[in-house]
mmCIF file of C-alpha atoms in Angstrom:
data_model
loop_
_atom_site.group_PDB
_atom_site.id
_atom_site.type_symbol
_atom_site.label_atom_id
_atom_site.label_comp_id
_atom_site.label_asym_id
_atom_site.label_seq_id
_atom_site.Cartn_x
_atom_site.Cartn_y
_atom_site.Cartn_z
ATOM 1 C CA UNK A 1 132.170 120.788 215.252
ATOM 2 C CA UNK A 2 132.327 124.514 215.732
ATOM 3 C CA UNK A 3 130.718 127.618 214.432
ATOM 4 C CA UNK A 4 133.704 128.347 212.216
ATOM 5 C CA UNK A 5 133.372 125.023 210.405
ATOM 6 C CA UNK A 6 129.683 125.729 209.820
ATOM 7 C CA UNK A 7 130.507 129.159 208.412
ATOM 8 C CA UNK A 8 133.149 127.736 206.121
ATOM 9 C CA UNK A 9 130.725 125.032 204.921
ATOM 10 C CA UNK A 10 128.128 127.685 204.125
ATOM 11 C CA UNK A 11 130.474 130.060 202.336
ATOM 12 C CA UNK A 12 131.958 127.149 200.439
ATOM 13 C CA UNK A 13 128.542 125.934 199.352
ATOM 14 C CA UNK A 14 127.293 129.382 198.334
ATOM 15 C CA UNK A 15 130.312 130.773 196.513
ATOM 16 C CA UNK A 16 133.223 128.384 195.969
ATOM 17 C CA UNK A 17 131.293 125.217 195.156
ATOM 18 C CA UNK A 18 128.173 126.933 193.805
ATOM 19 C CA UNK A 19 125.727 124.169 192.844
ATOM 20 C CA UNK A 20 124.696 125.556 189.494
ATOM 21 C CA UNK A 21 127.787 127.263 188.196
ATOM 22 C CA UNK A 22 130.552 125.013 189.527
ATOM 23 C CA UNK A 23 129.004 121.603 190.169
ATOM 24 C CA UNK A 24 126.342 121.578 187.437
ATOM 25 C CA UNK A 25 123.490 120.543 189.686
ATOM 26 C CA UNK A 26 120.014 121.919 189.054
ATOM 27 C CA UNK A 27 120.646 123.212 185.539
ATOM 28 C CA UNK A 28 117.131 122.369 184.306
ATOM 29 C CA UNK A 29 115.284 124.742 186.667
ATOM 30 C CA UNK A 30 118.168 127.209 186.277
ATOM 31 C CA UNK A 31 117.461 127.439 182.537
ATOM 32 C CA UNK A 32 113.738 126.749 182.797
ATOM 33 C CA UNK A 33 112.452 129.311 185.280
ATOM 34 C CA UNK A 34 114.996 132.097 184.834
ATOM 35 C CA UNK A 35 113.091 133.989 182.146
ATOM 36 C CA UNK A 36 111.379 136.258 184.668
ATOM 37 C CA UNK A 37 112.658 137.480 188.014
ATOM 38 C CA UNK A 38 109.296 136.866 189.732
ATOM 39 C CA UNK A 39 109.243 133.176 188.918
ATOM 40 C CA UNK A 40 112.915 132.908 189.834
ATOM 41 C CA UNK A 41 112.162 134.299 193.298
ATOM 42 C CA UNK A 42 109.302 131.818 193.779
ATOM 43 C CA UNK A 43 111.446 128.899 192.707
ATOM 44 C CA UNK A 44 114.309 130.054 194.953
ATOM 45 C CA UNK A 45 112.163 130.017 198.088
ATOM 46 C CA UNK A 46 110.670 126.637 197.225
ATOM 47 C CA UNK A 47 114.142 125.157 196.660
ATOM 48 C CA UNK A 48 115.589 126.595 199.882
ATOM 49 C CA UNK A 49 112.639 125.195 201.819
ATOM 50 C CA UNK A 50 112.719 121.712 200.322
ATOM 51 C CA UNK A 51 116.508 121.284 200.218
ATOM 52 C CA UNK A 52 116.939 122.172 203.891
ATOM 53 C CA UNK A 53 114.157 119.795 204.859
ATOM 54 C CA UNK A 54 115.399 117.054 202.529
ATOM 55 C CA UNK A 55 118.934 117.262 203.967
ATOM 56 C CA UNK A 56 117.574 116.738 207.476
ATOM 57 C CA UNK A 57 115.213 113.889 206.576
ATOM 58 C CA UNK A 58 117.602 111.975 204.318
ATOM 59 C CA UNK A 59 120.307 112.243 206.988
ATOM 60 C CA UNK A 60 118.010 110.662 209.574
ATOM 61 C CA UNK A 61 116.790 107.978 207.162
ATOM 62 C CA UNK A 62 120.329 107.110 206.151
ATOM 63 C CA UNK A 63 121.760 107.072 209.666
ATOM 64 C CA UNK A 64 118.956 105.316 211.532
ATOM 65 C CA UNK A 65 117.536 103.065 208.843
ATOM 66 C CA UNK A 66 119.902 102.255 206.001
ATOM 67 C CA UNK A 67 123.181 102.071 207.928
ATOM 68 C CA UNK A 68 121.638 100.029 210.737
ATOM 69 C CA UNK A 69 120.141 97.546 208.292
ATOM 70 C CA UNK A 70 123.243 97.459 206.072
ATOM 71 C CA UNK A 71 121.213 98.684 203.128
ATOM 72 C CA UNK A 72 123.456 101.534 201.992
ATOM 73 C CA UNK A 73 123.322 100.322 198.391
ATOM 74 C CA UNK A 74 119.622 101.229 198.362
ATOM 75 C CA UNK A 75 120.444 104.917 198.979
ATOM 76 C CA UNK A 76 119.494 106.181 195.521
ATOM 77 C CA UNK A 77 116.116 104.441 195.508
ATOM 78 C CA UNK A 78 115.246 105.368 199.085
ATOM 79 C CA UNK A 79 116.405 108.981 198.820
ATOM 80 C CA UNK A 80 114.416 109.733 195.684
ATOM 81 C CA UNK A 81 111.329 108.189 197.278
ATOM 82 C CA UNK A 82 111.849 110.181 200.463
ATOM 83 C CA UNK A 83 112.225 113.378 198.452
ATOM 84 C CA UNK A 84 109.125 112.677 196.349
ATOM 85 C CA UNK A 85 107.055 111.927 199.454
ATOM 86 C CA UNK A 86 108.478 114.956 201.246
ATOM 87 C CA UNK A 87 107.594 117.302 198.404
ATOM 88 C CA UNK A 88 104.085 115.870 198.302
ATOM 89 C CA UNK A 89 103.676 116.286 202.077
ATOM 90 C CA UNK A 90 105.027 119.828 202.040
ATOM 91 C CA UNK A 91 102.574 120.642 199.280
ATOM 92 C CA UNK A 92 99.609 119.235 201.200
ATOM 93 C CA UNK A 93 100.702 120.853 204.456
ATOM 94 C CA UNK A 94 101.135 124.276 202.897
ATOM 95 C CA UNK A 95 97.804 124.026 201.121
ATOM 96 C CA UNK A 96 96.013 123.497 204.447
ATOM 97 C CA UNK A 97 98.123 125.534 206.834
ATOM 98 C CA UNK A 98 99.621 128.469 204.937
ATOM 99 C CA UNK A 99 97.493 129.003 201.828
ATOM 100 C CA UNK A 100 99.245 132.276 201.012
ATOM 101 C CA UNK A 101 102.638 130.596 200.812
ATOM 102 C CA UNK A 102 101.081 127.705 198.877
ATOM 103 C CA UNK A 103 99.736 130.156 196.325
ATOM 104 C CA UNK A 104 103.191 131.649 195.916
ATOM 105 C CA UNK A 105 105.150 128.388 195.696
ATOM 106 C CA UNK A 106 102.377 126.167 194.315
ATOM 107 C CA UNK A 107 103.501 125.390 190.801
ATOM 108 C CA UNK A 108 107.175 125.132 191.667
ATOM 109 C CA UNK A 109 106.858 122.444 194.313
ATOM 110 C CA UNK A 110 106.130 119.438 192.044
ATOM 111 C CA UNK A 111 108.997 120.492 189.779
ATOM 112 C CA UNK A 112 111.437 120.143 192.642
ATOM 113 C CA UNK A 113 111.195 116.346 192.772
ATOM 114 C CA UNK A 114 113.199 116.128 189.553
ATOM 115 C CA UNK A 115 115.607 118.918 190.517
ATOM 116 C CA UNK A 116 118.891 117.090 190.710
ATOM 117 C CA UNK A 117 120.229 119.587 193.249
ATOM 118 C CA UNK A 118 117.946 118.066 195.897
ATOM 119 C CA UNK A 119 118.991 114.463 195.342
ATOM 120 C CA UNK A 120 122.537 115.751 194.829
ATOM 121 C CA UNK A 121 122.726 117.421 198.223
ATOM 122 C CA UNK A 122 121.357 114.299 199.922
ATOM 123 C CA UNK A 123 123.997 112.104 198.276
ATOM 124 C CA UNK A 124 126.835 114.598 198.781
ATOM 125 C CA UNK A 125 126.002 114.918 202.492
ATOM 126 C CA UNK A 126 126.564 111.184 202.818
ATOM 127 C CA UNK A 127 129.766 111.219 200.747
ATOM 128 C CA UNK A 128 131.199 114.113 202.792
ATOM 129 C CA UNK A 129 130.264 112.323 206.050
ATOM 130 C CA UNK A 130 128.622 115.404 207.517
ATOM 131 C CA UNK A 131 126.935 115.327 210.930
ATOM 132 C CA UNK A 132 123.249 116.158 211.272
ATOM 133 C CA UNK A 133 123.744 119.889 211.812
ATOM 134 C CA UNK A 134 126.416 120.133 209.122
ATOM 135 C CA UNK A 135 124.077 118.366 206.664
ATOM 136 C CA UNK A 136 121.258 120.780 207.368
ATOM 137 C CA UNK A 137 123.554 123.801 207.096
ATOM 138 C CA UNK A 138 125.037 122.448 203.878
ATOM 139 C CA UNK A 139 121.567 121.854 202.435
ATOM 140 C CA UNK A 140 120.441 125.348 203.321
ATOM 141 C CA UNK A 141 123.610 127.044 202.075
ATOM 142 C CA UNK A 142 123.668 125.086 198.810
ATOM 143 C CA UNK A 143 120.086 126.120 198.177
ATOM 144 C CA UNK A 144 121.005 129.740 198.895
ATOM 145 C CA UNK A 145 123.867 129.405 196.391
ATOM 146 C CA UNK A 146 121.432 127.988 193.837
ATOM 147 C CA UNK A 147 119.062 130.899 194.442
ATOM 148 C CA UNK A 148 121.863 133.435 194.150
ATOM 149 C CA UNK A 149 122.867 132.076 190.750
ATOM 150 C CA UNK A 150 119.235 131.822 189.622
ATOM 151 C CA UNK A 151 118.423 135.410 190.618
ATOM 152 C CA UNK A 152 121.569 136.868 189.056
ATOM 153 C CA UNK A 153 120.893 134.927 185.888
ATOM 154 C CA UNK A 154 117.222 135.893 185.669
ATOM 155 C CA UNK A 155 118.109 139.582 185.782
ATOM 156 C CA UNK A 156 120.629 139.037 182.988
ATOM 157 C CA UNK A 157 118.041 137.186 180.909
ATOM 158 C CA UNK A 158 115.373 139.838 181.403
ATOM 159 C CA UNK A 159 117.830 142.350 180.062
ATOM 160 C CA UNK A 160 118.783 140.116 177.121
ATOM 161 C CA UNK A 161 115.110 139.885 176.148
ATOM 162 C CA UNK A 162 114.666 143.604 175.713
ATOM 163 C CA UNK A 163 117.909 145.214 174.737
ATOM 164 C CA UNK A 164 120.257 142.804 173.043
ATOM 165 C CA UNK A 165 120.857 142.315 169.340
ATOM 166 C CA UNK A 166 121.237 138.538 169.151
ATOM 167 C CA UNK A 167 122.090 136.555 165.998
ATOM 168 C CA UNK A 168 119.081 134.501 164.945
ATOM 169 C CA UNK A 169 120.696 131.109 165.517
ATOM 170 C CA UNK A 170 121.596 132.087 169.088
ATOM 171 C CA UNK A 171 118.103 133.131 170.119
ATOM 172 C CA UNK A 172 116.654 131.378 173.164
ATOM 173 C CA UNK A 173 118.718 128.759 174.934
ATOM 174 C CA UNK A 174 122.115 129.204 173.181
ATOM 175 C CA UNK A 175 122.525 132.824 174.269
ATOM 176 C CA UNK A 176 121.342 131.844 177.761
ATOM 177 C CA UNK A 177 124.074 129.204 177.885
ATOM 178 C CA UNK A 178 126.734 131.622 176.673
ATOM 179 C CA UNK A 179 125.725 134.179 179.288
ATOM 180 C CA UNK A 180 125.774 131.546 182.000
ATOM 181 C CA UNK A 181 129.300 130.696 180.841
ATOM 182 C CA UNK A 182 130.265 134.293 181.585
ATOM 183 C CA UNK A 183 128.530 134.092 184.958
ATOM 184 C CA UNK A 184 130.377 130.849 185.717
ATOM 185 C CA UNK A 185 133.626 132.551 184.773
ATOM 186 C CA UNK A 186 132.997 135.286 187.307
ATOM 187 C CA UNK A 187 132.298 132.662 189.975
ATOM 188 C CA UNK A 188 135.689 131.099 189.199
ATOM 189 C CA UNK A 189 137.076 134.135 190.972
ATOM 190 C CA UNK A 190 135.925 132.574 194.238
ATOM 191 C CA UNK A 191 137.864 129.339 193.754
ATOM 192 C CA UNK A 192 140.553 128.957 196.365
ATOM 193 C CA UNK A 193 138.706 131.272 198.705
ATOM 194 C CA UNK A 194 139.389 130.076 202.245
ATOM 195 C CA UNK A 195 137.741 131.746 205.204
ATOM 196 C CA UNK A 196 139.569 130.252 208.121
ATOM 197 C CA UNK B 1 111.947 98.223 159.422
ATOM 198 C CA UNK B 2 111.553 101.653 157.846
ATOM 199 C CA UNK B 3 109.591 102.788 160.892
ATOM 200 C CA UNK B 4 112.406 101.681 163.170
ATOM 201 C CA UNK B 5 115.012 103.642 161.216
ATOM 202 C CA UNK B 6 112.790 106.714 161.234
ATOM 203 C CA UNK B 7 112.309 106.408 164.987
ATOM 204 C CA UNK B 8 116.063 106.115 165.531
ATOM 205 C CA UNK B 9 116.754 109.116 163.313
ATOM 206 C CA UNK B 10 114.234 111.178 165.215
ATOM 207 C CA UNK B 11 115.944 110.371 168.481
ATOM 208 C CA UNK B 12 119.390 111.162 167.159
ATOM 209 C CA UNK B 13 118.655 114.278 165.133
ATOM 210 C CA UNK B 14 115.156 115.749 164.784
ATOM 211 C CA UNK B 15 114.099 115.183 168.395
ATOM 212 C CA UNK B 16 117.602 115.055 169.878
ATOM 213 C CA UNK B 17 117.045 115.043 173.645
ATOM 214 C CA UNK B 18 119.754 117.601 174.406
ATOM 215 C CA UNK B 19 119.876 119.823 171.335
ATOM 216 C CA UNK B 20 116.130 120.046 170.647
ATOM 217 C CA UNK B 21 114.206 118.877 173.705
ATOM 218 C CA UNK B 22 116.747 120.484 176.090
ATOM 219 C CA UNK B 23 116.526 117.658 178.618
ATOM 220 C CA UNK B 24 119.253 116.249 180.830
ATOM 221 C CA UNK B 25 121.478 119.306 180.839
ATOM 222 C CA UNK B 26 123.160 118.675 184.202
ATOM 223 C CA UNK B 27 124.662 115.360 183.212
ATOM 224 C CA UNK B 28 125.624 116.688 179.792
ATOM 225 C CA UNK B 29 127.529 119.681 181.089
ATOM 226 C CA UNK B 30 129.163 117.898 183.994
ATOM 227 C CA UNK B 31 130.403 114.721 182.350
ATOM 228 C CA UNK B 32 131.542 115.925 178.928
ATOM 229 C CA UNK B 33 135.043 116.815 180.121
ATOM 230 C CA UNK B 34 136.639 113.869 178.317
ATOM 231 C CA UNK B 35 135.576 111.329 175.708
ATOM 232 C CA UNK B 36 135.805 108.433 178.165
ATOM 233 C CA UNK B 37 133.567 110.189 180.699
ATOM 234 C CA UNK B 38 131.115 111.319 178.032
ATOM 235 C CA UNK B 39 130.822 107.846 176.530
ATOM 236 C CA UNK B 40 130.520 106.252 179.975
ATOM 237 C CA UNK B 41 127.678 108.567 180.886
ATOM 238 C CA UNK B 42 125.990 108.231 177.490
ATOM 239 C CA UNK B 43 126.048 104.440 177.509
ATOM 240 C CA UNK B 44 124.916 104.168 181.148
ATOM 241 C CA UNK B 45 122.000 106.489 180.460
ATOM 242 C CA UNK B 46 121.084 104.596 177.284
ATOM 243 C CA UNK B 47 121.010 101.284 179.152
ATOM 244 C CA UNK B 48 118.811 102.706 181.906
ATOM 245 C CA UNK B 49 116.562 104.373 179.328
ATOM 246 C CA UNK B 50 115.983 101.177 177.323
ATOM 247 C CA UNK B 51 115.383 99.041 180.427
ATOM 248 C CA UNK B 52 113.019 101.498 182.077
ATOM 249 C CA UNK B 53 111.101 102.089 178.832
ATOM 250 C CA UNK B 54 110.607 98.335 178.377
ATOM 251 C CA UNK B 55 109.466 97.709 181.950
ATOM 252 C CA UNK B 56 107.197 100.743 182.065
ATOM 253 C CA UNK B 57 105.677 99.792 178.740
ATOM 254 C CA UNK B 58 105.041 96.257 180.055
ATOM 255 C CA UNK B 59 103.405 97.615 183.204
ATOM 256 C CA UNK B 60 101.520 100.469 181.558
ATOM 257 C CA UNK B 61 98.117 98.836 182.055
ATOM 258 C CA UNK B 62 98.842 97.785 185.648
ATOM 259 C CA UNK B 63 100.112 101.053 187.136
ATOM 260 C CA UNK B 64 97.272 103.231 188.501
ATOM 261 C CA UNK B 65 97.195 106.653 186.947
ATOM 262 C CA UNK B 66 97.440 108.664 190.186
ATOM 263 C CA UNK B 67 100.725 107.174 191.352
ATOM 264 C CA UNK B 68 102.328 106.660 187.968
ATOM 265 C CA UNK B 69 105.129 109.221 188.390
ATOM 266 C CA UNK B 70 106.197 107.733 191.716
ATOM 267 C CA UNK B 71 106.128 104.223 190.211
ATOM 268 C CA UNK B 72 108.220 105.335 187.229
ATOM 269 C CA UNK B 73 110.770 106.924 189.542
ATOM 270 C CA UNK B 74 111.112 103.725 191.573
ATOM 271 C CA UNK B 75 111.567 101.595 188.437
ATOM 272 C CA UNK B 76 114.166 104.013 187.075
ATOM 273 C CA UNK B 77 115.991 104.217 190.412
ATOM 274 C CA UNK B 78 116.199 100.431 190.524
ATOM 275 C CA UNK B 79 117.940 100.244 187.151
ATOM 276 C CA UNK B 80 120.223 103.156 188.039
ATOM 277 C CA UNK B 81 121.343 101.397 191.209
ATOM 278 C CA UNK B 82 122.080 98.270 189.179
ATOM 279 C CA UNK B 83 124.155 100.221 186.640
ATOM 280 C CA UNK B 84 125.940 102.025 189.478
ATOM 281 C CA UNK B 85 126.935 98.750 191.117
ATOM 282 C CA UNK B 86 128.004 97.197 187.794
ATOM 283 C CA UNK B 87 130.257 100.181 187.046
ATOM 284 C CA UNK B 88 131.770 100.082 190.535
ATOM 285 C CA UNK B 89 132.537 96.408 190.090
ATOM 286 C CA UNK B 90 133.872 96.295 186.529
ATOM 287 C CA UNK B 91 134.898 99.857 185.567
ATOM 288 C CA UNK B 92 135.962 101.484 188.862
ATOM 289 C CA UNK B 93 137.894 104.278 187.106
ATOM 290 C CA UNK B 94 134.877 105.529 185.177
ATOM 291 C CA UNK B 95 132.713 105.072 188.257
ATOM 292 C CA UNK B 96 135.114 107.269 190.238
ATOM 293 C CA UNK B 97 135.385 110.045 187.699
ATOM 294 C CA UNK B 98 131.621 110.198 187.077
ATOM 295 C CA UNK B 99 131.006 110.051 190.821
ATOM 296 C CA UNK B 100 127.690 111.423 191.977
ATOM 297 C CA UNK B 101 126.390 111.815 188.429
ATOM 298 C CA UNK B 102 125.745 108.073 188.112
ATOM 299 C CA UNK B 103 123.115 107.990 190.895
ATOM 300 C CA UNK B 104 121.833 111.294 189.532
ATOM 301 C CA UNK B 105 120.758 109.534 186.297
ATOM 302 C CA UNK B 106 117.542 108.943 188.297
ATOM 303 C CA UNK B 107 116.621 112.605 188.019
ATOM 304 C CA UNK B 108 117.793 112.956 184.418
ATOM 305 C CA UNK B 109 114.659 114.419 182.886
ATOM 306 C CA UNK B 110 115.113 112.487 179.600
ATOM 307 C CA UNK B 111 114.255 109.187 181.232
ATOM 308 C CA UNK B 112 111.152 110.339 183.071
ATOM 309 C CA UNK B 113 110.050 112.352 180.043
ATOM 310 C CA UNK B 114 110.234 109.324 177.719
ATOM 311 C CA UNK B 115 108.480 107.147 180.295
ATOM 312 C CA UNK B 116 105.633 109.622 180.607
ATOM 313 C CA UNK B 117 105.402 110.722 176.982
ATOM 314 C CA UNK B 118 106.165 107.492 175.148
ATOM 315 C CA UNK B 119 106.528 104.230 177.053
ATOM 316 C CA UNK B 120 103.293 104.679 178.995
ATOM 317 C CA UNK B 121 101.330 104.766 175.731
ATOM 318 C CA UNK B 122 103.164 102.443 173.347
ATOM 319 C CA UNK B 123 104.053 98.779 172.974
ATOM 320 C CA UNK B 124 107.193 97.095 174.270
ATOM 321 C CA UNK B 125 109.183 96.914 171.036
ATOM 322 C CA UNK B 126 108.404 100.489 170.028
ATOM 323 C CA UNK B 127 109.322 101.734 173.504
ATOM 324 C CA UNK B 128 112.604 99.839 173.453
ATOM 325 C CA UNK B 129 113.520 101.400 170.104
ATOM 326 C CA UNK B 130 112.478 104.809 171.346
ATOM 327 C CA UNK B 131 114.784 104.316 174.334
ATOM 328 C CA UNK B 132 117.617 103.260 172.035
ATOM 329 C CA UNK B 133 117.093 106.218 169.685
ATOM 330 C CA UNK B 134 116.900 108.779 172.462
ATOM 331 C CA UNK B 135 119.871 107.180 174.223
ATOM 332 C CA UNK B 136 121.925 107.293 171.025
ATOM 333 C CA UNK B 137 120.966 110.935 170.517
ATOM 334 C CA UNK B 138 122.077 111.720 174.057
ATOM 335 C CA UNK B 139 125.332 109.786 173.626
ATOM 336 C CA UNK B 140 125.984 111.431 170.256
ATOM 337 C CA UNK B 141 125.673 114.942 171.678
ATOM 338 C CA UNK B 142 127.780 114.049 174.712
ATOM 339 C CA UNK B 143 130.445 112.588 172.424
ATOM 340 C CA UNK B 144 130.464 115.691 170.234
ATOM 341 C CA UNK B 145 130.812 117.947 173.275
ATOM 342 C CA UNK B 146 133.445 115.860 174.962
ATOM 343 C CA UNK B 147 135.568 115.649 171.791
ATOM 344 C CA UNK B 148 135.562 119.453 171.487
ATOM 345 C CA UNK B 149 136.215 120.010 175.182
ATOM 346 C CA UNK B 150 138.931 117.386 175.507
ATOM 347 C CA UNK B 151 140.886 118.605 172.473
ATOM 348 C CA UNK B 152 140.701 122.267 173.447
ATOM 349 C CA UNK B 153 140.850 121.898 177.201
ATOM 350 C CA UNK B 154 143.231 119.032 177.765
ATOM 351 C CA UNK B 155 145.143 118.775 174.484
ATOM 352 C CA UNK B 156 144.396 115.063 174.175
ATOM 353 C CA UNK B 157 141.829 112.849 172.482
ATOM 354 C CA UNK B 158 140.529 109.539 173.864
ATOM 355 C CA UNK B 159 142.723 109.906 176.946
ATOM 356 C CA UNK B 160 142.384 106.808 179.126
ATOM 357 C CA UNK B 161 141.845 104.541 176.114
ATOM 358 C CA UNK B 162 144.570 102.392 174.485
ATOM 359 C CA UNK B 163 144.751 104.619 171.385
ATOM 360 C CA UNK B 164 145.232 107.901 173.194
ATOM 361 C CA UNK B 165 146.292 110.850 171.028
ATOM 362 C CA UNK B 166 148.444 113.717 172.231
ATOM 363 C CA UNK B 167 147.615 116.902 170.348
ATOM 364 C CA UNK B 168 149.918 119.294 172.199
ATOM 365 C CA UNK B 169 152.939 118.340 170.065
ATOM 366 C CA UNK B 170 154.971 117.322 173.082
ATOM 367 C CA UNK B 171 153.808 120.191 175.278
ATOM 368 C CA UNK B 172 154.498 122.946 172.714
ATOM 369 C CA UNK B 173 150.862 124.029 172.734
ATOM 370 C CA UNK B 174 149.275 125.016 176.014
ATOM 371 C CA UNK B 175 145.709 123.651 176.167
ATOM 372 C CA UNK B 176 143.004 126.075 177.296
ATOM 373 C CA UNK B 177 142.157 124.722 180.747
ATOM 374 C CA UNK B 178 139.027 126.863 180.726
ATOM 375 C CA UNK B 179 137.330 124.468 178.321
ATOM 376 C CA UNK B 180 137.247 121.572 180.776
ATOM 377 C CA UNK B 181 136.104 123.881 183.548
ATOM 378 C CA UNK B 182 132.344 124.583 183.920
ATOM 379 C CA UNK B 183 132.701 127.687 181.727
ATOM 380 C CA UNK B 184 133.739 125.547 178.770
ATOM 381 C CA UNK B 185 130.705 123.296 179.252
ATOM 382 C CA UNK B 186 128.235 126.157 179.030
ATOM 383 C CA UNK B 187 130.060 127.718 176.075
ATOM 384 C CA UNK B 188 130.373 124.494 174.059
ATOM 385 C CA UNK B 189 126.747 123.517 174.552
ATOM 386 C CA UNK B 190 125.609 127.039 173.677
ATOM 387 C CA UNK B 191 127.513 126.933 170.407
ATOM 388 C CA UNK B 192 126.389 123.390 169.561
ATOM 389 C CA UNK B 193 122.704 124.258 170.050
ATOM 390 C CA UNK B 194 123.183 127.459 168.048
ATOM 391 C CA UNK B 195 124.736 125.372 165.251
ATOM 392 C CA UNK B 196 121.827 122.954 165.314
ATOM 393 C CA UNK B 197 119.327 125.835 165.164
ATOM 394 C CA UNK B 198 121.215 127.332 162.215
ATOM 395 C CA UNK B 199 121.095 124.026 160.305
ATOM 396 C CA UNK B 200 117.367 123.685 161.002
ATOM 397 C CA UNK B 201 116.827 127.255 159.785
ATOM 398 C CA UNK B 202 118.691 126.595 156.539
ATOM 399 C CA UNK B 203 116.755 123.356 155.961
ATOM 400 C CA UNK B 204 113.442 125.104 156.566
ATOM 401 C CA UNK B 205 114.378 127.913 154.172
ATOM 402 C CA UNK B 206 115.257 125.382 151.490
ATOM 403 C CA UNK B 207 111.969 123.549 151.998
ATOM 404 C CA UNK B 208 110.059 126.800 151.765
ATOM 405 C CA UNK B 209 111.849 127.738 148.531
ATOM 406 C CA UNK B 210 111.107 124.330 146.988
ATOM 407 C CA UNK B 211 107.433 124.490 147.924
ATOM 408 C CA UNK B 212 107.263 128.062 146.619
ATOM 409 C CA UNK B 213 108.759 127.176 143.222
ATOM 410 C CA UNK B 214 106.435 124.172 142.975
ATOM 411 C CA UNK B 215 103.524 126.395 143.831
ATOM 412 C CA UNK B 216 104.583 128.840 141.109
ATOM 413 C CA UNK B 217 104.690 126.129 138.466
ATOM 414 C CA UNK B 218 101.257 124.804 139.184
#
């Protein structure tokens, strides 16, 4: 494992295999909290925090508990439990230790349990047979990719709210989906991008 | 009997989980690339939804309120693992092409939403029918999307099934690859929801006109 492979994992996860726009993971928060840029920023930080942590913890649980006990078929159940517990712990820890950060992320943390990007990254780390450091880097980079898409999209949606003349049937979610199609199309430009 | 039909119709049309409640988008967009995938996903989700609704409804008086979400998630994850293993054993092709989205049924918001909003407050039979209705609504939308995307994006219909249709006239028409790429998913769903909103608008207008004319007469 070298630095170059870590860089190519990160660039791949952020641009080429963007979680939201290419792999369709985490669409619910992508559509749900993208109405305002402020909330999108809050959600982005919460997701980056939890996904990096979840990648590390699920890797350890998988490697030192499930594989040793031959319980790999329990992955889904164990991972979702680990993530739910982790989110709860992070919430309690932040509340006590860093109240300012808790205030900022507060409402977004519980939502993350059902964000499929988090469970997705845990499962994909296992499928791709990443090492511990690669898993953590992949978790972090995927979350950054998610945030990038979310922030871009929230700025588009803020603009749609004020200045666009939208047909009545397309108001709300349909126009959001059509604009994310255009965003996804622009991300297709990254496919085939190889760094090294 | 009438109540059951009404409940089913609500799940499929008026309260359609994808088109109206906007739940479970990830799975919808990712697996509607072909009819076989869409149906596979729809049926798997329906099975999990019915089973989890029944069990949660049975346990609704036992589960303490504070840890109910965690308990629901464990119950759902159990059924998802079972479906995952069944698919791997009997339908390995579908299991391969759906890949990570089978275990991700756990975090499909439809299932948790129905557990929380319906099964935790209603009886077993009603919850089972609610699961069936919602599952059928989900499958119906997936089927609609995957038919559109497969015809436009791949030039086939029902590919992978014994009665596969080739709609490219022997390769004379070039299918638009874009439609089975992520872009096509967003576009198709956007247009389907817009269509549904249009129909609802027309229906509401008609209702308003009828009530107005009735009001005028009296």
